[in-house]
mmCIF file of C-alpha atoms in Angstrom:
data_model
loop_
_atom_site.group_PDB
_atom_site.id
_atom_site.type_symbol
_atom_site.label_atom_id
_atom_site.label_comp_id
_atom_site.label_asym_id
_atom_site.label_seq_id
_atom_site.Cartn_x
_atom_site.Cartn_y
_atom_site.Cartn_z
ATOM 1 C CA UNK A 504 259.538 7.466 275.557
ATOM 2 C CA UNK A 505 262.748 6.728 276.022
ATOM 3 C CA UNK A 506 263.463 5.384 279.459
ATOM 4 C CA UNK A 507 261.490 2.710 277.114
ATOM 5 C CA UNK A 508 264.062 2.124 274.826
ATOM 6 C CA UNK A 509 267.283 0.362 275.967
ATOM 7 C CA UNK A 510 264.746 -2.396 276.983
ATOM 8 C CA UNK A 511 263.071 -2.344 273.701
ATOM 9 C CA UNK A 512 265.963 -3.538 272.669
ATOM 10 C CA UNK A 513 267.101 -6.021 274.576
ATOM 11 C CA UNK A 514 263.646 -7.514 273.135
ATOM 12 C CA UNK A 515 265.050 -6.597 269.359
ATOM 13 C CA UNK A 516 268.861 -8.470 270.324
ATOM 14 C CA UNK A 517 266.533 -11.408 271.769
ATOM 15 C CA UNK A 518 264.188 -12.191 269.198
ATOM 16 C CA UNK A 519 267.928 -11.386 266.781
ATOM 17 C CA UNK A 520 269.972 -14.374 268.488
ATOM 18 C CA UNK A 521 266.563 -16.810 268.297
ATOM 19 C CA UNK A 522 266.581 -16.159 265.026
ATOM 20 C CA UNK A 523 269.958 -16.943 264.798
ATOM 21 C CA UNK A 524 269.859 -20.032 266.480
ATOM 22 C CA UNK A 525 267.037 -21.499 263.987
ATOM 23 C CA UNK A 526 269.077 -20.410 261.776
ATOM 24 C CA UNK A 527 272.182 -22.392 262.469
ATOM 25 C CA UNK A 528 272.522 -25.853 261.502
ATOM 26 C CA UNK A 529 272.208 -27.741 264.916
ATOM 27 C CA UNK A 530 268.585 -26.181 265.128
ATOM 28 C CA UNK A 531 268.468 -27.239 261.727
ATOM 29 C CA UNK A 532 269.835 -30.769 261.484
ATOM 30 C CA UNK A 533 267.031 -31.431 265.004
ATOM 31 C CA UNK A 534 270.360 -33.139 266.908
ATOM 32 C CA UNK A 535 269.691 -31.964 270.562
ATOM 33 C CA UNK A 536 273.453 -32.903 272.097
ATOM 34 C CA UNK A 537 274.436 -30.098 269.342
ATOM 35 C CA UNK A 538 271.683 -27.589 269.974
ATOM 36 C CA UNK A 539 272.072 -27.810 273.256
ATOM 37 C CA UNK A 540 275.801 -27.153 273.018
ATOM 38 C CA UNK A 541 275.644 -24.220 270.722
ATOM 39 C CA UNK A 542 272.972 -23.028 274.147
ATOM 40 C CA UNK A 543 275.605 -23.390 276.064
ATOM 41 C CA UNK A 544 278.105 -21.398 274.944
ATOM 42 C CA UNK A 545 275.705 -18.589 273.877
ATOM 43 C CA UNK A 546 274.997 -18.793 277.579
ATOM 44 C CA UNK A 547 278.377 -18.704 278.927
ATOM 45 C CA UNK A 548 278.742 -15.885 276.273
ATOM 46 C CA UNK A 549 275.620 -13.806 278.111
ATOM 47 C CA UNK A 550 277.261 -14.913 281.628
ATOM 48 C CA UNK A 551 281.094 -13.163 281.020
ATOM 49 C CA UNK A 552 279.833 -9.918 279.645
ATOM 50 C CA UNK A 553 277.002 -9.115 281.928
ATOM 51 C CA UNK A 554 278.249 -11.242 285.395
ATOM 52 C CA UNK A 555 274.273 -11.953 285.289
ATOM 53 C CA UNK A 556 273.479 -16.071 285.588
ATOM 54 C CA UNK A 557 271.590 -16.174 283.678
ATOM 55 C CA UNK A 558 269.960 -19.398 283.671
ATOM 56 C CA UNK A 559 269.869 -18.852 287.021
ATOM 57 C CA UNK A 560 267.640 -15.437 286.821
ATOM 58 C CA UNK A 561 265.332 -17.409 284.293
ATOM 59 C CA UNK A 562 264.828 -20.595 286.047
ATOM 60 C CA UNK A 563 261.391 -22.808 284.750
ATOM 61 C CA UNK A 564 258.822 -22.173 286.824
ATOM 62 C CA UNK A 565 258.229 -25.207 288.020
ATOM 63 C CA UNK A 566 262.350 -26.153 289.386
ATOM 64 C CA UNK A 567 261.989 -25.578 292.959
ATOM 65 C CA UNK A 568 257.865 -24.826 293.583
ATOM 66 C CA UNK B 1345 282.664 -34.166 239.663
ATOM 67 C CA UNK B 1346 286.048 -35.128 241.040
ATOM 68 C CA UNK B 1347 287.378 -35.432 244.375
ATOM 69 C CA UNK B 1348 288.402 -31.639 244.493
ATOM 70 C CA UNK B 1349 285.445 -30.841 243.993
ATOM 71 C CA UNK B 1350 284.131 -32.761 246.665
ATOM 72 C CA UNK B 1351 286.807 -31.468 248.936
ATOM 73 C CA UNK B 1352 286.173 -27.911 247.897
ATOM 74 C CA UNK B 1353 281.797 -27.970 248.699
ATOM 75 C CA UNK B 1354 282.204 -30.074 252.059
ATOM 76 C CA UNK B 1355 284.789 -27.302 252.616
ATOM 77 C CA UNK B 1356 282.100 -24.869 251.410
ATOM 78 C CA UNK B 1357 279.361 -26.179 253.468
ATOM 79 C CA UNK B 1358 281.391 -26.581 257.065
ATOM 80 C CA UNK B 1359 282.027 -22.979 256.350
ATOM 81 C CA UNK B 1360 278.934 -22.175 256.151
ATOM 82 C CA UNK B 1361 278.117 -23.626 259.231
ATOM 83 C CA UNK B 1362 280.705 -22.326 261.037
ATOM 84 C CA UNK B 1363 279.460 -19.169 259.963
ATOM 85 C CA UNK B 1364 275.910 -20.009 261.311
ATOM 86 C CA UNK B 1365 277.127 -21.659 264.552
ATOM 87 C CA UNK B 1366 279.760 -17.946 264.941
ATOM 88 C CA UNK B 1367 275.958 -15.564 263.554
ATOM 89 C CA UNK B 1368 274.402 -17.681 266.963
ATOM 90 C CA UNK B 1369 277.446 -16.460 269.948
ATOM 91 C CA UNK B 1370 277.557 -12.775 267.673
ATOM 92 C CA UNK B 1371 274.169 -12.153 268.021
ATOM 93 C CA UNK B 1372 275.165 -13.182 271.827
ATOM 94 C CA UNK B 1373 277.253 -11.219 272.307
ATOM 95 C CA UNK B 1374 275.280 -8.373 271.051
ATOM 96 C CA UNK B 1375 272.430 -9.366 273.120
ATOM 97 C CA UNK B 1376 274.338 -9.365 276.022
ATOM 98 C CA UNK B 1377 276.083 -5.767 274.713
ATOM 99 C CA UNK B 1378 271.580 -4.616 274.408
ATOM 100 C CA UNK B 1379 271.726 -5.835 278.561
ATOM 101 C CA UNK B 1380 274.479 -4.037 279.787
ATOM 102 C CA UNK B 1381 273.204 -0.327 278.385
ATOM 103 C CA UNK B 1382 269.714 -1.487 279.030
ATOM 104 C CA UNK B 1383 267.920 1.079 282.142
ATOM 105 C CA UNK B 1384 267.564 -1.780 283.831
ATOM 106 C CA UNK B 1385 271.126 -3.531 284.548
ATOM 107 C CA UNK B 1386 272.106 -0.340 285.141
ATOM 108 C CA UNK B 1387 269.509 0.305 288.093
ATOM 109 C CA UNK B 1388 270.491 -3.448 290.021
ATOM 110 C CA UNK B 1389 274.073 -1.942 289.707
ATOM 111 C CA UNK B 1390 273.661 1.129 290.818
ATOM 112 C CA UNK B 1391 271.596 -0.424 293.739
ATOM 113 C CA UNK B 1392 273.542 -3.330 294.508
ATOM 114 C CA UNK B 1393 276.470 -0.823 294.907
ATOM 115 C CA UNK B 1394 273.926 1.941 297.461
ATOM 116 C CA UNK B 1395 273.906 -1.653 299.404
ATOM 117 C CA UNK B 1396 276.621 -3.266 300.016
ATOM 118 C CA UNK B 1397 278.196 -0.294 301.654
ATOM 119 C CA UNK B 1398 274.981 0.598 303.416
ATOM 120 C CA UNK B 1399 275.989 -0.733 307.028
ATOM 121 C CA UNK B 1400 272.461 0.018 307.896
ATOM 122 C CA UNK B 1401 270.637 -2.203 305.365
ATOM 123 C CA UNK B 1402 273.148 -5.295 304.864
ATOM 124 C CA UNK B 1403 272.747 -4.861 309.020
ATOM 125 C CA UNK B 1404 268.787 -5.591 308.834
ATOM 126 C CA UNK B 1405 269.096 -8.304 306.642
ATOM 127 C CA UNK B 1406 271.681 -10.026 308.091
ATOM 128 C CA UNK B 1407 269.807 -10.055 311.734
ATOM 129 C CA UNK B 1408 266.513 -10.729 309.503
ATOM 130 C CA UNK B 1409 268.713 -13.630 307.754
ATOM 131 C CA UNK B 1410 269.733 -14.340 311.081
ATOM 132 C CA UNK B 1411 265.670 -14.929 312.725
ATOM 133 C CA UNK B 1412 264.388 -17.112 309.867
ATOM 134 C CA UNK B 1413 268.021 -19.143 310.361
ATOM 135 C CA UNK B 1414 266.659 -19.744 314.608
ATOM 136 C CA UNK B 1415 263.264 -19.749 313.183
ATOM 137 C CA UNK B 1416 263.900 -22.348 311.073
ATOM 138 C CA UNK B 1417 266.558 -24.563 313.329
ATOM 139 C CA UNK B 1418 264.981 -24.345 316.829
ATOM 140 C CA UNK B 1419 261.574 -24.415 316.416
ATOM 141 C CA UNK B 1420 258.356 -21.051 316.470
ATOM 142 C CA UNK B 1421 259.311 -18.812 319.566
ATOM 143 C CA UNK B 1422 256.750 -16.023 319.984
ATOM 144 C CA UNK B 1423 259.477 -13.643 320.565
ATOM 145 C CA UNK B 1424 261.545 -14.695 318.088
ATOM 146 C CA UNK B 1425 259.370 -14.010 315.489
ATOM 147 C CA UNK B 1426 257.664 -10.603 316.743
ATOM 148 C CA UNK B 1427 261.316 -9.640 316.188
ATOM 149 C CA UNK B 1428 261.862 -11.122 312.609
ATOM 150 C CA UNK B 1429 258.459 -8.996 312.176
ATOM 151 C CA UNK B 1430 259.746 -5.724 313.444
ATOM 152 C CA UNK B 1431 262.537 -6.309 311.046
ATOM 153 C CA UNK B 1432 260.818 -7.255 307.908
ATOM 154 C CA UNK B 1433 258.466 -3.729 308.826
ATOM 155 C CA UNK B 1434 261.823 -1.824 308.894
ATOM 156 C CA UNK B 1435 263.667 -3.416 305.606
ATOM 157 C CA UNK B 1436 259.612 -2.984 304.440
ATOM 158 C CA UNK B 1437 260.683 1.170 305.234
ATOM 159 C CA UNK B 1438 264.565 1.116 304.286
ATOM 160 C CA UNK B 1439 264.812 3.163 301.438
ATOM 161 C CA UNK B 1440 268.012 1.220 299.947
ATOM 162 C CA UNK B 1441 266.763 -2.097 300.357
ATOM 163 C CA UNK B 1442 262.957 -1.358 298.832
ATOM 164 C CA UNK B 1443 265.526 0.558 295.687
ATOM 165 C CA UNK B 1444 267.709 -2.971 295.526
ATOM 166 C CA UNK B 1445 264.515 -4.799 295.360
ATOM 167 C CA UNK B 1446 263.114 -3.081 293.288
ATOM 168 C CA UNK B 1447 265.780 -3.149 290.615
ATOM 169 C CA UNK B 1448 266.147 -6.757 290.946
ATOM 170 C CA UNK B 1449 262.704 -7.444 290.503
ATOM 171 C CA UNK B 1450 262.415 -5.665 286.928
ATOM 172 C CA UNK B 1451 265.921 -6.626 285.749
ATOM 173 C CA UNK B 1452 265.046 -9.746 286.307
ATOM 174 C CA UNK B 1453 261.029 -9.492 284.581
ATOM 175 C CA UNK B 1454 263.180 -8.654 281.321
ATOM 176 C CA UNK B 1455 265.917 -11.680 281.017
ATOM 177 C CA UNK B 1456 262.857 -13.623 281.670
ATOM 178 C CA UNK B 1457 260.981 -12.213 279.206
ATOM 179 C CA UNK B 1458 264.348 -12.349 277.058
ATOM 180 C CA UNK B 1459 264.503 -15.832 277.622
ATOM 181 C CA UNK B 1460 260.634 -16.405 277.403
ATOM 182 C CA UNK B 1461 260.443 -15.388 273.871
ATOM 183 C CA UNK B 1462 264.394 -17.285 272.915
ATOM 184 C CA UNK B 1463 262.908 -20.109 274.104
ATOM 185 C CA UNK B 1464 259.790 -20.503 271.966
ATOM 186 C CA UNK B 1465 261.390 -20.445 268.996
ATOM 187 C CA UNK B 1466 263.712 -22.224 269.527
ATOM 188 C CA UNK B 1467 261.659 -24.684 271.007
ATOM 189 C CA UNK B 1468 263.384 -26.148 273.948
ATOM 190 C CA UNK B 1469 265.110 -24.071 277.076
ATOM 191 C CA UNK B 1470 267.650 -21.107 276.282
ATOM 192 C CA UNK B 1471 268.546 -20.241 279.685
ATOM 193 C CA UNK B 1472 271.163 -22.856 280.881
ATOM 194 C CA UNK B 1473 271.801 -23.373 284.017
ATOM 195 C CA UNK B 1474 275.017 -25.548 284.612
ATOM 196 C CA UNK B 1475 274.206 -28.797 286.627
ATOM 197 C CA UNK B 1476 271.288 -28.458 284.800
ATOM 198 C CA UNK B 1477 268.554 -28.170 287.878
ATOM 199 C CA UNK B 1478 268.293 -24.503 289.619
ATOM 200 C CA UNK B 1479 267.642 -26.720 292.960
ATOM 201 C CA UNK B 1480 271.587 -27.534 293.365
#
């Protein structure tokens, strides 16, 4: 269905990003500090490009009830 | 292996490391572009604009917030509660507000799904909230 395609692409791109993060030295080194820094940079790219506060939108359900 | 060769290997490793980090950032840019292109995002922007421009819808939301604040600050009052219920019914009937809320839910749903996918793969929370908590 044409309607589903763009959403499907978002999921594909999310998987590709996850794989790229897994391939990063920061992830392989198991160094949380460097991985966290890379995650922050990726989040900033997403927020900067879309204007969506990705962190707030995707906050864990346990946070603030 | 002399010092020069060691230096070359070090530089090569450093370049590989930077390339992989850049790859994640490139993929983050592609992911952001996919969000911008998806129907959920376009609908959200469209209905946000409509809501922003519609005075009736704006007034309903403003009045509802004021009534909720009144109840929180002044304690329960049957009249205020009834007014709030009536406002809520008007909000439920307002097509512009409902379109916006539906679009917002759909966008949030897909973004949460992406965060679940990425967080699951890397074993830590991907969505980063400035300040470390959503509470402040």
